C-alpha positions as a Markdown table, in Angstrom:
| # | Residue | x | y | z |
|---|---|---|---|---|
| 1 | Met | -88.8 | -34.1 | -46.5 |
| 2 | Asp | -90.3 | -37.5 | -47.2 |
| 3 | Phe | -88.7 | -40.9 | -47.2 |
| 4 | Arg | -89.3 | -42.9 | -50.3 |
| 5 | Lys | -91.2 | -46.2 | -49.6 |
| 6 | Thr | -89.6 | -47.9 | -52.6 |
| 7 | Phe | -86.8 | -47.5 | -55.1 |
| 8 | Asn | -86.1 | -49.0 | -58.5 |
| 9 | Ala | -85.4 | -52.7 | -57.8 |
| 10 | Gln | -83.3 | -52.9 | -60.9 |
| 11 | Ala | -80.8 | -50.3 | -59.7 |
| 12 | Lys | -77.7 | -51.8 | -58.1 |
| 13 | Thr | -77.0 | -50.4 | -54.6 |
| 14 | Glu | -73.5 | -49.5 | -53.5 |
| 15 | Ala | -72.4 | -50.5 | -50.0 |
| 16 | Asn | -68.8 | -49.4 | -49.8 |
| 17 | Thr | -69.2 | -45.6 | -49.8 |
| 18 | Gly | -68.0 | -44.9 | -46.3 |
| 19 | Leu | -70.8 | -42.5 | -45.7 |
| 20 | Gly | -73.0 | -44.6 | -43.4 |
| 21 | Thr | -76.5 | -46.0 | -43.8 |
| 22 | Asn | -78.2 | -44.5 | -40.8 |
| 23 | Ala | -80.6 | -41.8 | -42.2 |
| 24 | Ser | -81.4 | -40.4 | -38.8 |
| 25 | Ser | -77.7 | -39.2 | -38.5 |
| 26 | Tyr | -77.8 | -37.4 | -41.8 |
| 27 | Gly | -76.5 | -33.8 | -41.3 |
| 28 | Gly | -78.2 | -32.2 | -44.3 |
| 29 | Arg | -75.7 | -33.2 | -46.9 |
| 30 | Phe | -72.7 | -35.5 | -47.1 |
| 31 | Phe | -70.4 | -33.0 | -48.8 |
| 32 | Thr | -70.5 | -29.2 | -49.1 |
| 33 | Lys | -70.7 | -27.5 | -52.5 |
| 34 | Ser | -67.0 | -27.1 | -52.5 |
| 35 | Gly | -66.4 | -30.8 | -52.0 |
| 36 | Lys | -65.4 | -30.9 | -48.4 |
| 37 | Ala | -66.8 | -33.5 | -46.1 |
| 38 | Asn | -69.7 | -32.0 | -44.1 |
| 39 | Ile | -68.4 | -33.3 | -40.8 |
| 40 | Arg | -67.5 | -31.7 | -37.5 |
| 41 | Leu | -65.4 | -33.6 | -35.0 |
| 42 | Thr | -66.5 | -33.8 | -31.4 |
| 43 | Gly | -65.8 | -35.8 | -28.2 |
| 44 | Phe | -62.0 | -35.0 | -28.4 |
| 45 | Pro | -60.0 | -31.9 | -27.3 |
| 46 | Phe | -60.5 | -29.3 | -30.0 |
| 47 | Leu | -56.9 | -28.5 | -30.6 |
| 48 | Asp | -56.1 | -32.2 | -31.0 |
| 49 | Thr | -58.6 | -32.5 | -33.9 |
| 50 | Ile | -56.8 | -29.8 | -35.9 |
| 51 | Ser | -53.8 | -30.4 | -38.2 |
| 52 | Trp | -52.3 | -26.9 | -38.2 |
| 53 | Tyr | -50.1 | -27.6 | -41.2 |
| 54 | His | -53.1 | -28.6 | -43.3 |
| 55 | Thr | -55.1 | -25.7 | -41.9 |
| 56 | Met | -52.5 | -23.2 | -42.9 |
| 57 | Leu | -52.2 | -24.7 | -46.4 |
| 58 | Thr | -55.9 | -24.6 | -47.1 |
| 59 | Leu | -56.8 | -21.3 | -45.5 |
| 60 | Pro | -58.1 | -18.6 | -47.9 |
| 61 | Arg | -55.2 | -16.4 | -49.1 |
| 62 | Trp | -56.4 | -13.3 | -47.2 |
| 63 | Lys | -56.7 | -15.2 | -43.9 |
| 64 | Phe | -53.3 | -16.7 | -44.3 |
| 65 | Leu | -51.6 | -13.4 | -44.9 |
| 66 | Leu | -53.6 | -11.8 | -42.0 |
| 67 | Ile | -52.3 | -14.5 | -39.6 |
| 68 | Ile | -48.7 | -14.0 | -40.8 |
| 69 | Leu | -49.0 | -10.2 | -40.3 |
| 70 | Leu | -50.7 | -10.6 | -36.9 |
| 71 | Phe | -48.1 | -13.1 | -35.7 |
| 72 | Tyr | -45.3 | -10.8 | -36.8 |
| 73 | Phe | -46.6 | -7.7 | -35.0 |
| 74 | Leu | -47.7 | -9.5 | -31.9 |
| 75 | Val | -44.3 | -11.3 | -31.5 |
| 76 | Asn | -42.4 | -8.0 | -31.9 |
| 77 | Ala | -44.8 | -6.2 | -29.5 |
| 78 | Phe | -44.2 | -9.0 | -26.9 |
| 79 | Phe | -40.4 | -8.6 | -27.1 |
| 80 | Ala | -40.7 | -4.8 | -27.1 |
| 81 | Thr | -42.7 | -5.1 | -23.9 |
| 82 | Leu | -39.9 | -7.2 | -22.4 |
| 83 | Tyr | -37.3 | -4.6 | -23.3 |
| 84 | Val | -39.4 | -1.8 | -21.8 |
| 85 | Leu | -39.9 | -3.8 | -18.6 |
| 86 | Ile | -36.2 | -4.4 | -18.1 |
| 87 | Gly | -35.6 | -0.8 | -19.0 |
| 88 | Val | -34.7 | 0.8 | -22.3 |
| 89 | Asp | -31.5 | 2.1 | -20.7 |
| 90 | His | -30.2 | -1.5 | -21.4 |
| 91 | Leu | -30.4 | -0.7 | -25.1 |
| 92 | Asn | -27.6 | 1.5 | -26.4 |
| 93 | Gly | -28.8 | 4.2 | -28.8 |
| 94 | Val | -32.3 | 4.6 | -27.4 |
| 95 | Thr | -33.1 | 8.3 | -26.6 |
| 96 | Ala | -36.7 | 8.1 | -25.5 |
| 97 | Thr | -38.6 | 11.2 | -24.4 |
| 98 | Ser | -41.8 | 9.5 | -23.3 |
| 99 | Pro | -43.0 | 5.9 | -22.5 |
| 100 | Trp | -44.6 | 5.6 | -25.9 |
| 101 | Asp | -41.4 | 6.7 | -27.6 |
| 102 | Ala | -39.5 | 4.2 | -25.6 |
| 103 | Phe | -41.9 | 1.4 | -26.6 |
| 104 | Gly | -41.7 | 2.5 | -30.2 |
| 105 | Gln | -37.9 | 2.4 | -30.3 |
| 106 | Ala | -37.9 | -0.9 | -28.5 |
| 107 | Phe | -40.4 | -2.3 | -31.0 |
| 108 | Phe | -38.3 | -1.4 | -34.0 |
| 109 | Phe | -35.2 | -2.8 | -32.3 |
| 110 | Ser | -37.2 | -6.0 | -31.8 |
| 111 | Val | -38.1 | -5.9 | -35.6 |
| 112 | Gln | -34.4 | -5.6 | -36.4 |
| 113 | Thr | -33.5 | -8.5 | -34.1 |
| 114 | Phe | -36.4 | -10.7 | -35.1 |
| 115 | Thr | -35.6 | -10.4 | -38.8 |
| 116 | Thr | -31.8 | -10.5 | -38.1 |
| 117 | Val | -31.4 | -7.2 | -40.0 |
| 118 | Gly | -29.4 | -5.5 | -37.3 |
| 119 | Tyr | -28.9 | -1.9 | -38.5 |
| 120 | Gly | -26.7 | -1.3 | -35.5 |
| 121 | His | -28.3 | 2.0 | -34.4 |
| 122 | Val | -29.6 | 0.2 | -31.3 |
| 123 | Ser | -27.8 | -2.6 | -29.5 |
| 124 | Pro | -28.4 | -4.5 | -26.3 |
| 125 | Arg | -26.3 | -3.8 | -23.2 |
| 126 | Gly | -25.9 | -6.2 | -20.3 |
| 127 | Phe | -26.7 | -9.9 | -19.9 |
| 128 | Leu | -30.5 | -9.7 | -19.6 |
| 129 | Ala | -31.0 | -7.6 | -22.7 |
| 130 | Ser | -28.5 | -9.6 | -24.7 |
| 131 | Phe | -30.2 | -12.9 | -23.6 |
| 132 | Ile | -33.6 | -11.6 | -24.7 |
| 133 | Ala | -32.2 | -10.5 | -28.0 |
| 134 | Ala | -30.6 | -13.9 | -28.5 |
| 135 | Val | -33.8 | -15.7 | -27.8 |
| 136 | Glu | -35.7 | -13.4 | -30.2 |
| 137 | Ala | -33.1 | -13.9 | -33.0 |
| 138 | Leu | -33.5 | -17.6 | -32.6 |
| 139 | Ser | -37.3 | -17.3 | -32.6 |
| 140 | Gly | -37.1 | -15.1 | -35.8 |
| 141 | Leu | -35.0 | -17.7 | -37.6 |
| 142 | Leu | -37.4 | -20.5 | -36.8 |
| 143 | Ser | -40.5 | -18.5 | -37.5 |
| 144 | Phe | -39.2 | -17.4 | -40.9 |
| 145 | Ala | -38.3 | -20.9 | -41.7 |
| 146 | Ile | -41.8 | -22.1 | -40.9 |
| 147 | Ala | -43.4 | -19.2 | -42.8 |
| 148 | Thr | -41.2 | -19.9 | -45.9 |
| 149 | Gly | -42.2 | -23.6 | -45.8 |
| 150 | Leu | -45.9 | -22.6 | -45.6 |
| 151 | Phe | -45.5 | -20.2 | -48.5 |
| 152 | Tyr | -43.8 | -22.8 | -50.6 |
| 153 | Gly | -46.3 | -25.5 | -49.6 |
| 154 | Arg | -49.2 | -23.2 | -50.7 |
| 155 | Phe | -47.6 | -22.4 | -54.0 |
| 156 | Ser | -46.5 | -26.0 | -54.8 |
| 157 | Gln | -49.6 | -27.8 | -53.6 |
| 158 | Pro | -51.3 | -29.7 | -56.4 |
| 159 | Lys | -54.8 | -28.6 | -56.9 |
| 160 | Ala | -57.6 | -29.5 | -59.3 |
| 161 | His | -58.5 | -26.2 | -60.8 |
| 162 | Leu | -62.0 | -27.2 | -61.9 |
| 163 | Leu | -65.4 | -25.5 | -61.6 |
| 164 | Phe | -68.7 | -27.3 | -61.4 |
| 165 | Ser | -72.1 | -26.0 | -62.6 |
| 166 | Asn | -74.3 | -24.7 | -59.8 |
| 167 | His | -77.1 | -27.1 | -60.8 |
| 168 | Ala | -77.6 | -30.5 | -62.1 |
| 169 | Leu | -80.3 | -30.9 | -64.8 |
| 170 | Ile | -82.8 | -33.4 | -65.9 |
| 171 | Ala | -82.5 | -32.9 | -69.6 |
| 172 | Pro | -83.7 | -34.4 | -72.9 |
| 173 | Tyr | -81.4 | -37.1 | -74.1 |
| 174 | Lys | -81.9 | -39.2 | -77.2 |
| 175 | Asp | -85.4 | -40.7 | -76.9 |
| 176 | Gly | -85.6 | -40.2 | -73.1 |
| 177 | Thr | -84.0 | -38.1 | -70.4 |
| 178 | Ala | -80.7 | -37.9 | -68.6 |
| 179 | Leu | -79.2 | -36.4 | -65.5 |
| 180 | Met | -76.5 | -33.9 | -66.6 |
| 181 | Leu | -74.0 | -31.7 | -64.8 |
| 182 | Arg | -70.9 | -30.1 | -66.2 |
| 183 | Leu | -67.5 | -28.9 | -65.2 |
| 184 | Cys | -64.5 | -27.1 | -66.8 |
| 185 | Pro | -61.0 | -26.1 | -66.0 |
| 186 | Phe | -60.5 | -22.4 | -65.1 |
| 187 | Lys | -56.7 | -21.9 | -65.2 |
| 188 | Asn | -54.0 | -22.4 | -67.8 |
| 189 | Val | -53.3 | -26.0 | -66.9 |
| 190 | Asn | -53.0 | -29.1 | -68.9 |
| 191 | Leu | -55.3 | -31.9 | -67.6 |
| 192 | Ser | -55.5 | -35.4 | -69.1 |
| 193 | Asp | -56.8 | -38.8 | -68.3 |
| 194 | Ala | -59.8 | -37.5 | -66.5 |
| 195 | Glu | -62.1 | -40.0 | -64.7 |
| 196 | Ala | -65.5 | -39.3 | -63.2 |
| 197 | Arg | -67.7 | -41.1 | -60.8 |
| 198 | Val | -71.2 | -40.0 | -59.6 |
| 199 | Thr | -72.8 | -41.6 | -56.5 |
| 200 | Leu | -76.4 | -41.0 | -55.6 |
| 201 | Gly | -77.4 | -41.1 | -51.9 |
| 202 | Met | -81.1 | -41.3 | -51.1 |
| 203 | His | -83.2 | -41.7 | -48.0 |
| 204 | Val | -85.6 | -44.7 | -48.3 |
| 205 | Glu | -87.7 | -46.6 | -45.9 |
| 206 | Glu | -86.7 | -50.3 | -45.6 |
| 207 | Asn | -88.4 | -52.8 | -43.3 |
| 208 | Gly | -89.9 | -49.9 | -41.4 |
| 209 | Gln | -86.6 | -48.2 | -40.9 |
| 210 | Lys | -85.2 | -45.0 | -42.5 |
| 211 | Val | -81.9 | -45.7 | -44.2 |
| 212 | Asn | -79.5 | -44.2 | -46.7 |
| 213 | Lys | -79.2 | -46.1 | -50.0 |
| 214 | Phe | -76.3 | -45.4 | -52.3 |
| 215 | Phe | -76.2 | -46.0 | -56.1 |
| 216 | Thr | -73.3 | -45.6 | -58.5 |
| 217 | Leu | -74.7 | -43.9 | -61.6 |
| 218 | Asp | -73.6 | -45.2 | -64.9 |
| 219 | Leu | -72.3 | -42.4 | -67.1 |
| 220 | Glu | -72.3 | -42.0 | -70.9 |
| 221 | Leu | -68.6 | -41.3 | -70.6 |
| 222 | Asp | -66.7 | -41.8 | -67.4 |
| 223 | Lys | -63.2 | -41.2 | -68.8 |
| 224 | Ile | -61.8 | -38.8 | -71.3 |
| 225 | Asn | -58.2 | -38.4 | -72.6 |
| 226 | Ala | -58.0 | -34.6 | -72.3 |
| 227 | Leu | -59.9 | -32.0 | -70.2 |
| 228 | Asn | -59.3 | -28.7 | -72.0 |
| 229 | Leu | -62.9 | -27.6 | -72.6 |
| 230 | Asn | -66.1 | -28.2 | -70.6 |
| 231 | Trp | -67.2 | -31.8 | -69.8 |
| 232 | Thr | -70.8 | -32.6 | -69.4 |
| 233 | Leu | -71.4 | -35.7 | -67.3 |
| 234 | Val | -74.4 | -37.6 | -68.6 |
| 235 | His | -76.3 | -40.3 | -66.7 |
| 236 | Pro | -79.0 | -41.8 | -69.0 |
| 237 | Ile | -82.1 | -42.5 | -67.1 |
| 238 | Thr | -82.9 | -46.0 | -68.2 |
| 239 | Pro | -85.0 | -48.7 | -66.5 |
| 240 | Gln | -81.8 | -49.7 | -64.6 |
| 241 | Ser | -81.3 | -46.2 | -63.2 |
| 242 | Pro | -82.4 | -45.4 | -59.6 |
| 243 | Leu | -83.9 | -42.2 | -61.0 |
| 244 | Tyr | -86.1 | -44.1 | -63.4 |
| 245 | Gln | -89.7 | -42.7 | -63.4 |
| 246 | Phe | -88.7 | -39.9 | -61.0 |
| 247 | Thr | -91.0 | -36.9 | -61.5 |
| 248 | Glu | -90.3 | -33.2 | -60.7 |
| 249 | Arg | -92.4 | -33.7 | -57.5 |
| 250 | Asp | -90.2 | -36.6 | -56.5 |
| 251 | Phe | -87.1 | -34.5 | -56.6 |
| 252 | Gln | -88.8 | -31.9 | -54.5 |
| 253 | Asp | -90.1 | -34.3 | -51.9 |
| 254 | Thr | -87.2 | -36.8 | -51.6 |
| 255 | Val | -84.0 | -36.4 | -49.6 |
| 256 | Gly | -81.2 | -37.1 | -52.0 |
| 257 | Glu | -77.7 | -36.0 | -52.9 |
| 258 | Leu | -75.5 | -36.5 | -55.9 |
| 259 | Ile | -71.8 | -36.8 | -55.0 |
| 260 | Val | -69.3 | -36.2 | -57.8 |
| 261 | Phe | -65.7 | -37.4 | -57.8 |
| 262 | Ile | -63.3 | -36.3 | -60.5 |
| 263 | Lys | -59.7 | -37.5 | -60.8 |
| 264 | Val | -57.4 | -36.0 | -63.4 |
| 265 | Phe | -53.7 | -36.0 | -64.2 |
| 266 | Asp | -52.0 | -32.6 | -64.1 |
| 267 | Asp | -49.0 | -32.4 | -66.4 |
| 268 | Met | -47.4 | -29.5 | -64.6 |
| 269 | Phe | -47.3 | -31.3 | -61.2 |
| 270 | Ser | -46.9 | -34.7 | -62.9 |
| 271 | Thr | -49.5 | -36.2 | -60.5 |
| 272 | Ser | -53.2 | -37.0 | -60.2 |
| 273 | Val | -55.4 | -34.4 | -58.5 |
| 274 | Val | -58.9 | -35.0 | -57.1 |
| 275 | Lys | -62.0 | -32.7 | -57.0 |
| 276 | Arg | -65.4 | -33.3 | -55.4 |
| 277 | Ala | -68.7 | -31.6 | -55.7 |
| 278 | Ser | -72.2 | -32.2 | -54.3 |
| 279 | Tyr | -75.8 | -31.6 | -55.5 |
| 280 | Thr | -78.8 | -32.1 | -53.3 |
| 281 | Phe | -82.1 | -32.8 | -55.0 |
| 282 | Val | -83.1 | -29.2 | -54.3 |
| 283 | Glu | -80.2 | -28.2 | -56.7 |
| 284 | Val | -81.5 | -30.4 | -59.5 |
| 285 | Val | -83.5 | -28.6 | -62.1 |
| 286 | Tyr | -86.1 | -30.7 | -63.8 |
| 287 | Gly | -86.7 | -30.0 | -67.5 |
| 288 | Ala | -83.7 | -27.9 | -68.6 |
| 289 | Arg | -80.6 | -28.1 | -70.8 |
| 290 | Phe | -77.2 | -26.4 | -70.7 |
| 291 | Leu | -76.4 | -23.7 | -73.2 |
| 292 | Pro | -73.2 | -23.9 | -75.2 |
| 293 | Met | -70.2 | -22.4 | -73.6 |
| 294 | Phe | -67.4 | -22.5 | -76.2 |
| 295 | Ser | -67.1 | -21.0 | -79.7 |
| 296 | Arg | -64.5 | -19.9 | -82.2 |
| 297 | Asp | -62.6 | -16.6 | -82.0 |
| 298 | Gly | -63.0 | -13.9 | -84.6 |
| 299 | Tyr | -59.9 | -15.1 | -86.4 |
| 300 | Gln | -61.1 | -18.7 | -86.4 |
| 301 | Arg | -57.7 | -19.8 | -84.9 |
| 302 | Lys | -58.6 | -20.6 | -81.3 |
| 303 | Thr | -61.5 | -22.0 | -79.4 |
| 304 | Leu | -63.0 | -19.7 | -76.8 |
| 305 | Leu | -64.2 | -21.3 | -73.5 |
| 306 | His | -66.7 | -19.0 | -71.9 |
| 307 | Ile | -66.3 | -19.9 | -68.3 |
| 308 | Asp | -69.0 | -17.4 | -67.3 |
| 309 | Lys | -71.5 | -19.5 | -69.2 |
| 310 | Leu | -70.7 | -22.7 | -67.2 |
| 311 | His | -74.0 | -22.4 | -65.2 |
| 312 | Ala | -76.2 | -21.2 | -68.0 |
| 313 | Phe | -79.2 | -23.3 | -68.9 |
| 314 | Glu | -82.7 | -22.9 | -70.4 |
| 315 | Lys | -85.9 | -24.5 | -69.4 |
| 316 | Val | -87.4 | -27.1 | -71.8 |
| 317 | Thr | -90.4 | -29.4 | -71.8 |
| 318 | Leu | -89.8 | -33.1 | -71.3 |
């Protein structure tokens, strides 16, 4: 990719982005498509760079449940091994006919102890078996307390249930053109007081050095009272825009990225939630417009929001 020699002098640059100006350190994009910072921490012990609580709250659902199940079975397998090592004869009610049978009965005794169910069919005998059972019962209480807290945290964590279009468009707008992208809610939530901010990051050559320049793009509307349908963010490309006189070839040959920040108030959680998205210039379609994505239902009583049409657009001539 090329570095632009010049940029629109009438466009006001933004210095307080926190993203850095050294273009040689650019890692491909500042944010991923999902809105997460495209950063990997190094130079410090790996385990010290991880917040396990945040990690467990943000893991995909299937990974979270898999970790819980693996932990449950591994812990019980560990304590079952201890019972077998000290001898299953220290467990009243175990009538094993083989080593595997002994391990299996010890495992299910461990499950009863770990969960504090205690059916009573098997019970520890002697100090060592009773001590291990006591430690396991305490471990079970603490583990279930942590797991319950994580489950509650995942269910109660405020999230911005918003989807962004796959592409940003350069589309006809009034007597000129505009940069457009759109978003919409995808769950039965009530969102209000939505605010949007779009920042453009672009590689330019300045005084013989390659640097990142950032620009805050003016939007036709940067605040709306309610976000119930889709919202198309429109940046009119005027002589004051950093994208002024950009051609389709410029978008192909220039390293640039659009960073979108959305803050909206969620009535259910009674708090503000934030969502981010990112579009590189490769993901900008030149000469296109979005297709409508809502209509009336057959009874003309409700508005239908067709979420599957969020990304739909058609090519046009500018």
